[in-house]
PDB file of N, CA, C and O in Angstrom:
ATOM      1  N   UNK Y  16      17.361   0.611 -12.718  1.00  0.00           N
ATOM      2  CA  UNK Y  16      15.959  -0.187 -11.969  1.00  0.00           C
ATOM      3  C   UNK Y  16      16.220   0.350 -10.755  1.00  0.00           C
ATOM      4  O   UNK Y  16      17.194  -0.178 -10.039  1.00  0.00           O
ATOM      5  N   UNK Y  17      14.732   0.716 -10.002  1.00  0.00           N
ATOM      6  CA  UNK Y  17      15.285   0.847  -8.869  1.00  0.00           C
ATOM      7  C   UNK Y  17      14.361  -0.288  -7.663  1.00  0.00           C
ATOM      8  O   UNK Y  17      13.586  -1.082  -8.439  1.00  0.00           O
ATOM      9  N   UNK Y  18      15.021  -0.861  -6.898  1.00  0.00           N
ATOM     10  CA  UNK Y  18      14.676  -2.107  -6.320  1.00  0.00           C
ATOM     11  C   UNK Y  18      13.990  -1.568  -4.974  1.00  0.00           C
ATOM     12  O   UNK Y  18      14.840  -1.121  -4.163  1.00  0.00           O
ATOM     13  N   UNK Y  19      12.450  -1.532  -4.746  1.00  0.00           N
ATOM     14  CA  UNK Y  19      11.935  -1.320  -3.690  1.00  0.00           C
ATOM     15  C   UNK Y  19      12.452  -2.217  -2.544  1.00  0.00           C
ATOM     16  O   UNK Y  19      11.816  -3.596  -2.792  1.00  0.00           O
ATOM     17  N   UNK Y  20      12.024  -1.891  -1.335  1.00  0.00           N
ATOM     18  CA  UNK Y  20      11.975  -2.668  -0.344  1.00  0.00           C
ATOM     19  C   UNK Y  20      11.263  -3.252   0.380  1.00  0.00           C
ATOM     20  O   UNK Y  20      11.210  -4.214   1.279  1.00  0.00           O
ATOM     21  N   UNK Y  21      10.351  -2.215   0.396  1.00  0.00           N
ATOM     22  CA  UNK Y  21       8.746  -2.765   1.219  1.00  0.00           C
ATOM     23  C   UNK Y  21       8.210  -3.758   0.589  1.00  0.00           C
ATOM     24  O   UNK Y  21       8.645  -4.088  -0.653  1.00  0.00           O
ATOM     25  N   UNK Y  22       6.960  -4.136   1.269  1.00  0.00           N
ATOM     26  CA  UNK Y  22       6.020  -4.980   0.376  1.00  0.00           C
ATOM     27  C   UNK Y  22       4.765  -4.463  -0.117  1.00  0.00           C
ATOM     28  O   UNK Y  22       3.980  -3.956   0.847  1.00  0.00           O
ATOM     29  N   UNK Y  23       4.346  -4.233  -1.366  1.00  0.00           N
ATOM     30  CA  UNK Y  23       3.168  -3.824  -1.550  1.00  0.00           C
ATOM     31  C   UNK Y  23       2.268  -4.870  -2.237  1.00  0.00           C
ATOM     32  O   UNK Y  23       2.158  -5.666  -2.684  1.00  0.00           O
ATOM     33  N   UNK Y  24       1.162  -3.887  -2.014  1.00  0.00           N
ATOM     34  CA  UNK Y  24      -0.025  -4.836  -2.846  1.00  0.00           C
ATOM     35  C   UNK Y  24      -0.559  -4.124  -3.860  1.00  0.00           C
ATOM     36  O   UNK Y  24      -0.877  -3.310  -3.951  1.00  0.00           O
ATOM     37  N   UNK Y  25      -0.850  -5.158  -4.781  1.00  0.00           N
ATOM     38  CA  UNK Y  25      -1.339  -4.816  -5.728  1.00  0.00           C
ATOM     39  C   UNK Y  25      -2.568  -5.238  -6.256  1.00  0.00           C
ATOM     40  O   UNK Y  25      -3.240  -6.043  -6.084  1.00  0.00           O
ATOM     41  N   UNK Y  26      -2.927  -4.337  -7.027  1.00  0.00           N
ATOM     42  CA  UNK Y  26      -4.652  -4.745  -7.618  1.00  0.00           C
ATOM     43  C   UNK Y  26      -4.616  -5.695  -8.297  1.00  0.00           C
ATOM     44  O   UNK Y  26      -3.801  -5.969  -9.267  1.00  0.00           O
ATOM     45  N   UNK Y  27      -6.008  -6.298  -8.582  1.00  0.00           N
ATOM     46  CA  UNK Y  27      -6.195  -7.254  -9.702  1.00  0.00           C
ATOM     47  C   UNK Y  27      -5.622  -6.926 -11.152  1.00  0.00           C
ATOM     48  O   UNK Y  27      -5.384  -7.867 -11.804  1.00  0.00           O
ATOM     49  N   UNK Y  28      -5.789  -5.875 -11.546  1.00  0.00           N
ATOM     50  CA  UNK Y  28      -5.402  -5.283 -12.621  1.00  0.00           C
ATOM     51  C   UNK Y  28      -3.843  -5.222 -12.923  1.00  0.00           C
ATOM     52  O   UNK Y  28      -3.332  -4.594 -14.179  1.00  0.00           O
ATOM     53  N   UNK Y  29      -3.228  -5.570 -11.517  1.00  0.00           N
ATOM     54  CA  UNK Y  29      -1.678  -5.213 -11.743  1.00  0.00           C
ATOM     55  C   UNK Y  29      -1.309  -3.951 -11.487  1.00  0.00           C
ATOM     56  O   UNK Y  29       0.006  -3.245 -12.065  1.00  0.00           O
ATOM     57  N   UNK Y  30      -2.099  -2.989 -10.893  1.00  0.00           N
ATOM     58  CA  UNK Y  30      -1.888  -1.631 -10.830  1.00  0.00           C
ATOM     59  C   UNK Y  30      -1.521  -1.304  -9.655  1.00  0.00           C
ATOM     60  O   UNK Y  30      -1.841  -1.793  -8.595  1.00  0.00           O
ATOM     61  N   UNK Y  31      -0.252  -0.566  -9.388  1.00  0.00           N
ATOM     62  CA  UNK Y  31       0.465  -0.130  -8.153  1.00  0.00           C
ATOM     63  C   UNK Y  31       0.404   1.291  -8.064  1.00  0.00           C
ATOM     64  O   UNK Y  31       0.914   1.882  -8.905  1.00  0.00           O
ATOM     65  N   UNK Y  32      -0.231   1.477  -6.879  1.00  0.00           N
ATOM     66  CA  UNK Y  32      -0.418   3.240  -6.305  1.00  0.00           C
ATOM     67  C   UNK Y  32       0.278   3.105  -5.202  1.00  0.00           C
ATOM     68  O   UNK Y  32       0.224   2.477  -3.936  1.00  0.00           O
ATOM     69  N   UNK Y  33       1.624   4.020  -4.916  1.00  0.00           N
ATOM     70  CA  UNK Y  33       2.222   4.327  -3.563  1.00  0.00           C
ATOM     71  C   UNK Y  33       1.866   5.813  -3.722  1.00  0.00           C
ATOM     72  O   UNK Y  33       2.279   6.799  -4.078  1.00  0.00           O
ATOM     73  N   UNK Y  34       1.386   6.061  -2.391  1.00  0.00           N
ATOM     74  CA  UNK Y  34       0.971   7.387  -1.633  1.00  0.00           C
ATOM     75  C   UNK Y  34       2.263   7.781  -1.226  1.00  0.00           C
ATOM     76  O   UNK Y  34       2.889   6.981  -0.141  1.00  0.00           O
ATOM     77  N   UNK Y  35       2.696   8.971  -1.527  1.00  0.00           N
ATOM     78  CA  UNK Y  35       4.141   9.260  -0.856  1.00  0.00           C
ATOM     79  C   UNK Y  35       3.911  10.517  -0.238  1.00  0.00           C
ATOM     80  O   UNK Y  35       4.732  10.924   0.652  1.00  0.00           O
ATOM     81  N   UNK Y  36       2.607  10.864   0.378  1.00  0.00           N
ATOM     82  CA  UNK Y  36       2.376  11.944   1.379  1.00  0.00           C
ATOM     83  C   UNK Y  36       2.386  11.404   2.290  1.00  0.00           C
ATOM     84  O   UNK Y  36       2.079  10.392   2.895  1.00  0.00           O
ATOM     85  N   UNK Y  37       3.347  11.985   3.433  1.00  0.00           N
ATOM     86  CA  UNK Y  37       3.461  11.303   5.087  1.00  0.00           C
ATOM     87  C   UNK Y  37       1.970  11.367   5.591  1.00  0.00           C
ATOM     88  O   UNK Y  37       1.284  12.295   5.517  1.00  0.00           O
ATOM     89  N   UNK Y  38       1.893  10.332   6.757  1.00  0.00           N
ATOM     90  CA  UNK Y  38       0.501  10.350   7.048  1.00  0.00           C
ATOM     91  C   UNK Y  38      -0.708   9.750   6.307  1.00  0.00           C
ATOM     92  O   UNK Y  38      -1.510   9.246   6.855  1.00  0.00           O
ATOM     93  N   UNK Y  39      -0.711   9.587   4.930  1.00  0.00           N
ATOM     94  CA  UNK Y  39      -1.616   8.720   4.300  1.00  0.00           C
ATOM     95  C   UNK Y  39      -0.931   7.676   3.261  1.00  0.00           C
ATOM     96  O   UNK Y  39      -1.609   7.217   2.471  1.00  0.00           O
ATOM     97  N   UNK Y  40       0.295   7.370   3.766  1.00  0.00           N
ATOM     98  CA  UNK Y  40       0.870   6.001   3.204  1.00  0.00           C
ATOM     99  C   UNK Y  40       0.306   4.455   3.951  1.00  0.00           C
ATOM    100  O   UNK Y  40      -0.263   4.519   4.662  1.00  0.00           O
ATOM    101  N   UNK Y  41       0.390   3.840   2.761  1.00  0.00           N
ATOM    102  CA  UNK Y  41      -0.347   2.688   2.903  1.00  0.00           C
ATOM    103  C   UNK Y  41       0.554   1.540   3.915  1.00  0.00           C
ATOM    104  O   UNK Y  41       1.759   1.930   3.932  1.00  0.00           O
ATOM    105  N   UNK Y  42       0.207   0.494   4.775  1.00  0.00           N
ATOM    106  CA  UNK Y  42       1.054  -0.280   5.482  1.00  0.00           C
ATOM    107  C   UNK Y  42       2.084  -1.067   4.619  1.00  0.00           C
ATOM    108  O   UNK Y  42       1.740  -1.214   3.595  1.00  0.00           O
ATOM    109  N   UNK Y  43       3.721  -0.726   4.979  1.00  0.00           N
ATOM    110  CA  UNK Y  43       4.396  -1.561   3.954  1.00  0.00           C
ATOM    111  C   UNK Y  43       5.262  -0.981   3.362  1.00  0.00           C
ATOM    112  O   UNK Y  43       6.225  -0.999   2.764  1.00  0.00           O
ATOM    113  N   UNK Y  44       5.034   0.640   3.056  1.00  0.00           N
ATOM    114  CA  UNK Y  44       5.595   1.644   2.420  1.00  0.00           C
ATOM    115  C   UNK Y  44       6.648   2.059   3.699  1.00  0.00           C
ATOM    116  O   UNK Y  44       6.358   2.529   4.375  1.00  0.00           O
ATOM    117  N   UNK Y  45       8.074   2.174   2.742  1.00  0.00           N
ATOM    118  CA  UNK Y  45       9.217   2.636   3.320  1.00  0.00           C
ATOM    119  C   UNK Y  45       9.405   3.962   2.911  1.00  0.00           C
ATOM    120  O   UNK Y  45       9.219   4.137   1.752  1.00  0.00           O
ATOM    121  N   UNK Y  46      10.161   4.927   4.035  1.00  0.00           N
ATOM    122  CA  UNK Y  46      10.537   6.029   3.676  1.00  0.00           C
ATOM    123  C   UNK Y  46      11.587   6.112   2.620  1.00  0.00           C
ATOM    124  O   UNK Y  46      11.652   6.859   1.677  1.00  0.00           O
ATOM    125  N   UNK Y  47      12.650   5.013   2.625  1.00  0.00           N
ATOM    126  CA  UNK Y  47      13.264   4.638   1.990  1.00  0.00           C
ATOM    127  C   UNK Y  47      12.861   4.404   0.574  1.00  0.00           C
ATOM    128  O   UNK Y  47      13.645   4.964  -0.625  1.00  0.00           O
ATOM    129  N   UNK Y  48      12.216   3.799   0.085  1.00  0.00           N
ATOM    130  CA  UNK Y  48      11.543   3.674  -0.869  1.00  0.00           C
ATOM    131  C   UNK Y  48      10.972   4.762  -1.392  1.00  0.00           C
ATOM    132  O   UNK Y  48      10.790   5.234  -2.984  1.00  0.00           O
ATOM    133  N   UNK Y  49      10.052   6.009  -0.996  1.00  0.00           N
ATOM    134  CA  UNK Y  49       9.795   6.997  -1.237  1.00  0.00           C
ATOM    135  C   UNK Y  49      10.851   7.766  -1.947  1.00  0.00           C
ATOM    136  O   UNK Y  49      10.873   8.313  -2.875  1.00  0.00           O
ATOM    137  N   UNK Y  50      11.963   7.789  -0.981  1.00  0.00           N
ATOM    138  CA  UNK Y  50      13.021   8.538  -1.370  1.00  0.00           C
ATOM    139  C   UNK Y  50      13.650   8.433  -2.554  1.00  0.00           C
ATOM    140  O   UNK Y  50      13.978   8.792  -3.743  1.00  0.00           O
ATOM    141  N   UNK Y  51      13.729   6.692  -2.747  1.00  0.00           N
ATOM    142  CA  UNK Y  51      14.095   6.421  -3.917  1.00  0.00           C
ATOM    143  C   UNK Y  51      13.366   6.855  -5.310  1.00  0.00           C
ATOM    144  O   UNK Y  51      13.957   6.965  -6.419  1.00  0.00           O
ATOM    145  N   UNK Y  52      12.107   6.367  -5.072  1.00  0.00           N
ATOM    146  CA  UNK Y  52      11.280   6.873  -5.957  1.00  0.00           C
ATOM    147  C   UNK Y  52      11.600   8.341  -6.730  1.00  0.00           C
ATOM    148  O   UNK Y  52      11.137   8.522  -7.704  1.00  0.00           O
ATOM    149  N   UNK Y  53      11.317   9.150  -5.823  1.00  0.00           N
ATOM    150  CA  UNK Y  53      11.512  10.739  -5.802  1.00  0.00           C
ATOM    151  C   UNK Y  53      12.703  11.012  -6.654  1.00  0.00           C
ATOM    152  O   UNK Y  53      12.511  11.590  -7.733  1.00  0.00           O
ATOM    153  N   UNK Y  54      13.968  10.329  -6.067  1.00  0.00           N
ATOM    154  CA  UNK Y  54      15.477  10.620  -6.852  1.00  0.00           C
ATOM    155  C   UNK Y  54      15.065   9.835  -8.325  1.00  0.00           C
ATOM    156  O   UNK Y  54      15.158  10.753  -9.250  1.00  0.00           O
ATOM    157  N   UNK Y  55      14.475   8.928  -8.362  1.00  0.00           N
ATOM    158  CA  UNK Y  55      14.595   8.300  -9.419  1.00  0.00           C
ATOM    159  C   UNK Y  55      13.717   8.627 -10.705  1.00  0.00           C
ATOM    160  O   UNK Y  55      13.980   8.855 -11.782  1.00  0.00           O
ATOM    161  N   UNK Y  56      12.566   9.294 -10.241  1.00  0.00           N
ATOM    162  CA  UNK Y  56      11.706   9.676 -11.435  1.00  0.00           C
ATOM    163  C   UNK Y  56      11.888  11.086 -11.819  1.00  0.00           C
ATOM    164  O   UNK Y  56      12.114  11.334 -12.717  1.00  0.00           O
ATOM    165  N   UNK Y  57      12.927  11.986 -10.770  1.00  0.00           N
ATOM    166  CA  UNK Y  57      13.169  13.291 -10.939  1.00  0.00           C
ATOM    167  C   UNK Y  57      14.478  13.213 -12.385  1.00  0.00           C
ATOM    168  O   UNK Y  57      14.668  13.937 -13.286  1.00  0.00           O
ATOM    169  N   UNK Y  58      15.328  11.637 -11.920  1.00  0.00           N
ATOM    170  CA  UNK Y  58      16.139  11.695 -13.333  1.00  0.00           C
ATOM    171  C   UNK Y  58      15.765  11.010 -14.233  1.00  0.00           C
ATOM    172  O   UNK Y  58      16.189  11.213 -15.499  1.00  0.00           O
ATOM    173  N   UNK Y  59      14.816  10.344 -14.002  1.00  0.00           N
ATOM    174  CA  UNK Y  59      13.828  10.013 -15.071  1.00  0.00           C
ATOM    175  C   UNK Y  59      12.836  10.545 -16.083  1.00  0.00           C
ATOM    176  O   UNK Y  59      12.166   9.997 -16.729  1.00  0.00           O
ATOM    177  N   UNK Y  60      12.686  12.043 -15.827  1.00  0.00           N
ATOM    178  CA  UNK Y  60      11.471  12.831 -16.328  1.00  0.00           C
ATOM    179  C   UNK Y  60      10.373  12.151 -15.827  1.00  0.00           C
ATOM    180  O   UNK Y  60       9.332  12.222 -16.596  1.00  0.00           O
ATOM    181  N   UNK Y  61      10.200  11.943 -14.799  1.00  0.00           N
ATOM    182  CA  UNK Y  61       8.667  11.804 -14.224  1.00  0.00           C
ATOM    183  C   UNK Y  61       8.261   9.806 -14.033  1.00  0.00           C
ATOM    184  O   UNK Y  61       6.873   9.863 -13.794  1.00  0.00           O
ATOM    185  N   UNK Y  62       8.912   9.119 -14.201  1.00  0.00           N
ATOM    186  CA  UNK Y  62       8.853   7.885 -14.219  1.00  0.00           C
ATOM    187  C   UNK Y  62      10.247   7.109 -13.852  1.00  0.00           C
ATOM    188  O   UNK Y  62      11.450   7.437 -14.236  1.00  0.00           O
ATOM    189  N   UNK Y  63      10.262   6.036 -13.730  1.00  0.00           N
ATOM    190  CA  UNK Y  63      11.091   5.169 -12.999  1.00  0.00           C
ATOM    191  C   UNK Y  63      10.856   3.696 -13.525  1.00  0.00           C
ATOM    192  O   UNK Y  63       9.701   3.426 -12.999  1.00  0.00           O
ATOM    193  N   UNK Y  64      11.901   2.921 -13.895  1.00  0.00           N
ATOM    194  CA  UNK Y  64      11.640   1.305 -13.627  1.00  0.00           C
ATOM    195  C   UNK Y  64      11.925   0.763 -12.438  1.00  0.00           C
ATOM    196  O   UNK Y  64      12.996   1.374 -11.646  1.00  0.00           O
ATOM    197  N   UNK Y  65      10.730  -0.026 -11.882  1.00  0.00           N
ATOM    198  CA  UNK Y  65      10.919  -0.961 -10.478  1.00  0.00           C
ATOM    199  C   UNK Y  65      11.262  -2.354 -10.716  1.00  0.00           C
ATOM    200  O   UNK Y  65      10.574  -2.579 -11.451  1.00  0.00           O
ATOM    201  N   UNK Y  66      11.591  -2.698  -9.279  1.00  0.00           N
ATOM    202  CA  UNK Y  66      11.147  -4.177  -8.931  1.00  0.00           C
ATOM    203  C   UNK Y  66      10.837  -4.145  -7.874  1.00  0.00           C
ATOM    204  O   UNK Y  66      11.348  -3.328  -6.989  1.00  0.00           O
ATOM    205  N   UNK Y  67       9.786  -4.961  -7.476  1.00  0.00           N
ATOM    206  CA  UNK Y  67       9.051  -4.370  -6.194  1.00  0.00           C
ATOM    207  C   UNK Y  67       8.558  -6.256  -5.459  1.00  0.00           C
ATOM    208  O   UNK Y  67       7.962  -6.913  -6.549  1.00  0.00           O
ATOM    209  N   UNK Y  68       8.669  -6.344  -4.352  1.00  0.00           N
ATOM    210  CA  UNK Y  68       7.593  -7.443  -3.839  1.00  0.00           C
ATOM    211  C   UNK Y  68       6.186  -7.147  -3.501  1.00  0.00           C
ATOM    212  O   UNK Y  68       5.932  -6.257  -3.059  1.00  0.00           O
ATOM    213  N   UNK Y  69       5.599  -7.978  -4.065  1.00  0.00           N
ATOM    214  CA  UNK Y  69       4.219  -7.884  -4.000  1.00  0.00           C
ATOM    215  C   UNK Y  69       3.484  -8.929  -3.103  1.00  0.00           C
ATOM    216  O   UNK Y  69       4.143 -10.194  -2.876  1.00  0.00           O
ATOM    217  N   UNK Y  70       1.898  -9.281  -3.108  1.00  0.00           N
ATOM    218  CA  UNK Y  70       1.276 -10.380  -2.634  1.00  0.00           C
ATOM    219  C   UNK Y  70       1.568 -11.616  -3.554  1.00  0.00           C
ATOM    220  O   UNK Y  70       1.380 -12.722  -3.008  1.00  0.00           O
ATOM    221  N   UNK Y  71       1.959 -11.168  -4.770  1.00  0.00           N
ATOM    222  CA  UNK Y  71       2.307 -12.560  -5.869  1.00  0.00           C
ATOM    223  C   UNK Y  71       3.681 -13.130  -5.950  1.00  0.00           C
ATOM    224  O   UNK Y  71       3.935 -13.510  -6.616  1.00  0.00           O
ATOM    225  N   UNK Y  72       4.558 -11.898  -5.292  1.00  0.00           N
ATOM    226  CA  UNK Y  72       5.791 -12.344  -5.642  1.00  0.00           C
ATOM    227  C   UNK Y  72       6.606 -11.112  -6.444  1.00  0.00           C
ATOM    228  O   UNK Y  72       5.975 -10.098  -6.079  1.00  0.00           O
ATOM    229  N   UNK Y  73       8.053 -11.303  -6.794  1.00  0.00           N
ATOM    230  CA  UNK Y  73       8.468 -10.153  -7.447  1.00  0.00           C
ATOM    231  C   UNK Y  73       7.819  -9.750  -8.696  1.00  0.00           C
ATOM    232  O   UNK Y  73       7.408 -10.655  -9.374  1.00  0.00           O
ATOM    233  N   UNK Y  74       7.698  -8.617  -8.818  1.00  0.00           N
ATOM    234  CA  UNK Y  74       7.077  -8.208 -10.217  1.00  0.00           C
ATOM    235  C   UNK Y  74       7.960  -6.750 -10.644  1.00  0.00           C
ATOM    236  O   UNK Y  74       8.670  -6.122  -9.578  1.00  0.00           O
ATOM    237  N   UNK Y  75       7.843  -6.356 -11.760  1.00  0.00           N
ATOM    238  CA  UNK Y  75       8.582  -5.275 -12.516  1.00  0.00           C
ATOM    239  C   UNK Y  75       7.428  -4.585 -13.117  1.00  0.00           C
ATOM    240  O   UNK Y  75       6.535  -4.868 -13.434  1.00  0.00           O
ATOM    241  N   UNK Y  76       7.848  -3.221 -13.260  1.00  0.00           N
ATOM    242  CA  UNK Y  76       6.932  -2.235 -14.017  1.00  0.00           C
ATOM    243  C   UNK Y  76       7.722  -1.030 -13.798  1.00  0.00           C
ATOM    244  O   UNK Y  76       8.775  -0.500 -13.412  1.00  0.00           O
ATOM    245  N   UNK Y  77       7.185   0.149 -14.607  1.00  0.00           N
ATOM    246  CA  UNK Y  77       7.078   1.415 -14.441  1.00  0.00           C
ATOM    247  C   UNK Y  77       6.072   2.317 -13.595  1.00  0.00           C
ATOM    248  O   UNK Y  77       5.185   2.208 -14.066  1.00  0.00           O
ATOM    249  N   UNK Y  78       6.475   2.811 -12.802  1.00  0.00           N
ATOM    250  CA  UNK Y  78       5.687   3.690 -11.788  1.00  0.00           C
ATOM    251  C   UNK Y  78       5.777   5.532 -12.594  1.00  0.00           C
ATOM    252  O   UNK Y  78       6.844   5.795 -12.925  1.00  0.00           O
ATOM    253  N   UNK Y  79       4.812   6.419 -12.642  1.00  0.00           N
ATOM    254  CA  UNK Y  79       4.947   7.949 -12.878  1.00  0.00           C
ATOM    255  C   UNK Y  79       4.640   8.327 -11.864  1.00  0.00           C
ATOM    256  O   UNK Y  79       3.659   7.927 -11.030  1.00  0.00           O
ATOM    257  N   UNK Y  80       5.135   9.438 -11.633  1.00  0.00           N
ATOM    258  CA  UNK Y  80       5.050  10.336 -10.677  1.00  0.00           C
ATOM    259  C   UNK Y  80       3.999  11.185 -10.873  1.00  0.00           C
ATOM    260  O   UNK Y  80       3.815  11.835 -11.863  1.00  0.00           O
ATOM    261  N   UNK Y  81       2.968  11.170  -9.778  1.00  0.00           N
ATOM    262  CA  UNK Y  81       1.727  12.113 -10.177  1.00  0.00           C
ATOM    263  C   UNK Y  81       1.849  13.246  -9.086  1.00  0.00           C
ATOM    264  O   UNK Y  81       1.788  12.692  -8.061  1.00  0.00           O
ATOM    265  N   UNK Y  82       2.138  14.502  -9.301  1.00  0.00           N
ATOM    266  CA  UNK Y  82       2.204  15.341  -8.224  1.00  0.00           C
ATOM    267  C   UNK Y  82       0.745  15.910  -7.844  1.00  0.00           C
ATOM    268  O   UNK Y  82      -0.490  15.624  -8.473  1.00  0.00           O
ATOM    269  N   UNK Y  83       0.729  16.516  -6.586  1.00  0.00           N
ATOM    270  CA  UNK Y  83      -0.583  16.528  -5.700  1.00  0.00           C
ATOM    271  C   UNK Y  83      -1.207  17.764  -6.819  1.00  0.00           C
ATOM    272  O   UNK Y  83      -0.854  18.629  -7.244  1.00  0.00           O
ATOM    273  N   UNK Y  84      -2.595  17.500  -6.705  1.00  0.00           N
ATOM    274  CA  UNK Y  84      -3.378  18.626  -7.504  1.00  0.00           C
ATOM    275  C   UNK Y  84      -4.581  19.020  -5.945  1.00  0.00           C
ATOM    276  O   UNK Y  84      -4.666  18.489  -5.088  1.00  0.00           O
ATOM    277  N   UNK Y  85      -5.461  19.586  -6.988  1.00  0.00           N
ATOM    278  CA  UNK Y  85      -6.635  20.134  -5.993  1.00  0.00           C
ATOM    279  C   UNK Y  85      -7.106  19.019  -5.149  1.00  0.00           C
ATOM    280  O   UNK Y  85      -7.450  19.100  -3.942  1.00  0.00           O
ATOM    281  N   UNK Y  86      -7.617  18.015  -5.682  1.00  0.00           N
ATOM    282  CA  UNK Y  86      -8.270  16.889  -4.991  1.00  0.00           C
ATOM    283  C   UNK Y  86      -7.399  15.583  -4.928  1.00  0.00           C
ATOM    284  O   UNK Y  86      -8.206  14.263  -4.714  1.00  0.00           O
ATOM    285  N   UNK Y  87      -6.099  15.879  -5.148  1.00  0.00           N
ATOM    286  CA  UNK Y  87      -5.490  14.518  -5.335  1.00  0.00           C
ATOM    287  C   UNK Y  87      -3.897  14.727  -4.552  1.00  0.00           C
ATOM    288  O   UNK Y  87      -3.585  15.641  -4.083  1.00  0.00           O
ATOM    289  N   UNK Y  88      -3.708  13.105  -4.212  1.00  0.00           N
ATOM    290  CA  UNK Y  88      -2.389  13.551  -3.329  1.00  0.00           C
ATOM    291  C   UNK Y  88      -1.131  12.977  -4.285  1.00  0.00           C
ATOM    292  O   UNK Y  88      -1.479  12.698  -5.364  1.00  0.00           O
ATOM    293  N   UNK Y  89       0.106  13.154  -3.623  1.00  0.00           N
ATOM    294  CA  UNK Y  89       1.113  12.909  -4.226  1.00  0.00           C
ATOM    295  C   UNK Y  89       1.416  11.758  -4.230  1.00  0.00           C
ATOM    296  O   UNK Y  89       1.372  10.996  -3.076  1.00  0.00           O
ATOM    297  N   UNK Y  90       1.558  10.964  -5.413  1.00  0.00           N
ATOM    298  CA  UNK Y  90       1.812   9.424  -5.752  1.00  0.00           C
ATOM    299  C   UNK Y  90       2.557   9.107  -6.879  1.00  0.00           C
ATOM    300  O   UNK Y  90       2.993   9.794  -7.763  1.00  0.00           O
ATOM    301  N   UNK Y  91       2.826   7.662  -6.682  1.00  0.00           N
ATOM    302  CA  UNK Y  91       3.375   7.137  -7.876  1.00  0.00           C
ATOM    303  C   UNK Y  91       2.412   6.118  -8.275  1.00  0.00           C
ATOM    304  O   UNK Y  91       1.975   5.243  -7.182  1.00  0.00           O
ATOM    305  N   UNK Y  92       2.345   5.754  -9.410  1.00  0.00           N
ATOM    306  CA  UNK Y  92       1.344   4.779 -10.182  1.00  0.00           C
ATOM    307  C   UNK Y  92       1.886   4.273 -11.381  1.00  0.00           C
ATOM    308  O   UNK Y  92       2.689   5.156 -12.180  1.00  0.00           O
ATOM    309  N   UNK Y  93       1.782   2.917 -11.576  1.00  0.00           N
ATOM    310  CA  UNK Y  93       1.814   2.299 -12.967  1.00  0.00           C
ATOM    311  C   UNK Y  93       1.384   0.747 -12.851  1.00  0.00           C
ATOM    312  O   UNK Y  93       0.871   0.266 -11.769  1.00  0.00           O
ATOM    313  N   UNK Y  94       1.574   0.188 -13.779  1.00  0.00           N
ATOM    314  CA  UNK Y  94       1.173  -1.257 -14.114  1.00  0.00           C
ATOM    315  C   UNK Y  94       2.381  -2.185 -14.059  1.00  0.00           C
ATOM    316  O   UNK Y  94       3.571  -1.721 -14.143  1.00  0.00           O
ATOM    317  N   UNK Y  95       2.321  -3.060 -13.279  1.00  0.00           N
ATOM    318  CA  UNK Y  95       3.545  -4.235 -12.954  1.00  0.00           C
ATOM    319  C   UNK Y  95       3.277  -5.516 -13.622  1.00  0.00           C
ATOM    320  O   UNK Y  95       2.056  -5.934 -14.054  1.00  0.00           O
ATOM    321  N   UNK Y  96       4.248  -6.225 -14.175  1.00  0.00           N
ATOM    322  CA  UNK Y  96       4.321  -7.118 -14.674  1.00  0.00           C
ATOM    323  C   UNK Y  96       5.481  -8.622 -14.004  1.00  0.00           C
ATOM    324  O   UNK Y  96       5.953  -8.182 -13.226  1.00  0.00           O
ATOM    325  N   UNK Y  97       4.645  -9.926 -14.264  1.00  0.00           N
ATOM    326  CA  UNK Y  97       5.988 -10.677 -13.789  1.00  0.00           C
ATOM    327  C   UNK Y  97       7.527 -10.471 -14.924  1.00  0.00           C
ATOM    328  O   UNK Y  97       7.104 -10.619 -15.846  1.00  0.00           O
ATOM    329  N   UNK Y  98       8.549 -10.829 -14.080  1.00  0.00           N
ATOM    330  CA  UNK Y  98       9.642 -10.763 -15.190  1.00  0.00           C
ATOM    331  C   UNK Y  98       9.907 -12.050 -15.640  1.00  0.00           C
ATOM    332  O   UNK Y  98       9.411 -13.024 -15.490  1.00  0.00           O
ATOM    333  N   UNK Y  99      10.287 -12.153 -16.844  1.00  0.00           N
ATOM    334  CA  UNK Y  99      10.865 -12.639 -17.520  1.00  0.00           C
ATOM    335  C   UNK Y  99      11.890 -13.827 -16.937  1.00  0.00           C
ATOM    336  O   UNK Y  99      12.597 -13.420 -16.437  1.00  0.00           O
ATOM    337  N   UNK Y 100      11.346 -15.298 -17.209  1.00  0.00           N
ATOM    338  CA  UNK Y 100      12.188 -16.097 -17.128  1.00  0.00           C
ATOM    339  C   UNK Y 100      13.473 -16.544 -17.997  1.00  0.00           C
ATOM    340  O   UNK Y 100      12.997 -16.328 -19.304  1.00  0.00           O
ATOM    341  N   UNK Y 101      14.435 -16.987 -17.439  1.00  0.00           N
ATOM    342  CA  UNK Y 101      15.472 -17.039 -18.132  1.00  0.00           C
ATOM    343  C   UNK Y 101      15.189 -18.509 -19.055  1.00  0.00           C
ATOM    344  O   UNK Y 101      15.061 -19.399 -18.708  1.00  0.00           O
TER     345      UNK Y 101
END
């Protein structure tokens, strides 16, 4: 499980997209988070489990690495949910 240090904005569908291309990143994206996601997804076969702080509080989920293509940028994306309470 990777714990991201930045604060990220989640869409109403609970979808999170983190742009990894330098110069195209959203406010709140940290270089250390991109490095952790890159390393974690490499070990996890293109996906990694994360915990992240959002505008709604702590959320968890799985992000998938999307490599750049002709009209898209390098990014990590997936859906999040609120953690289970004990």
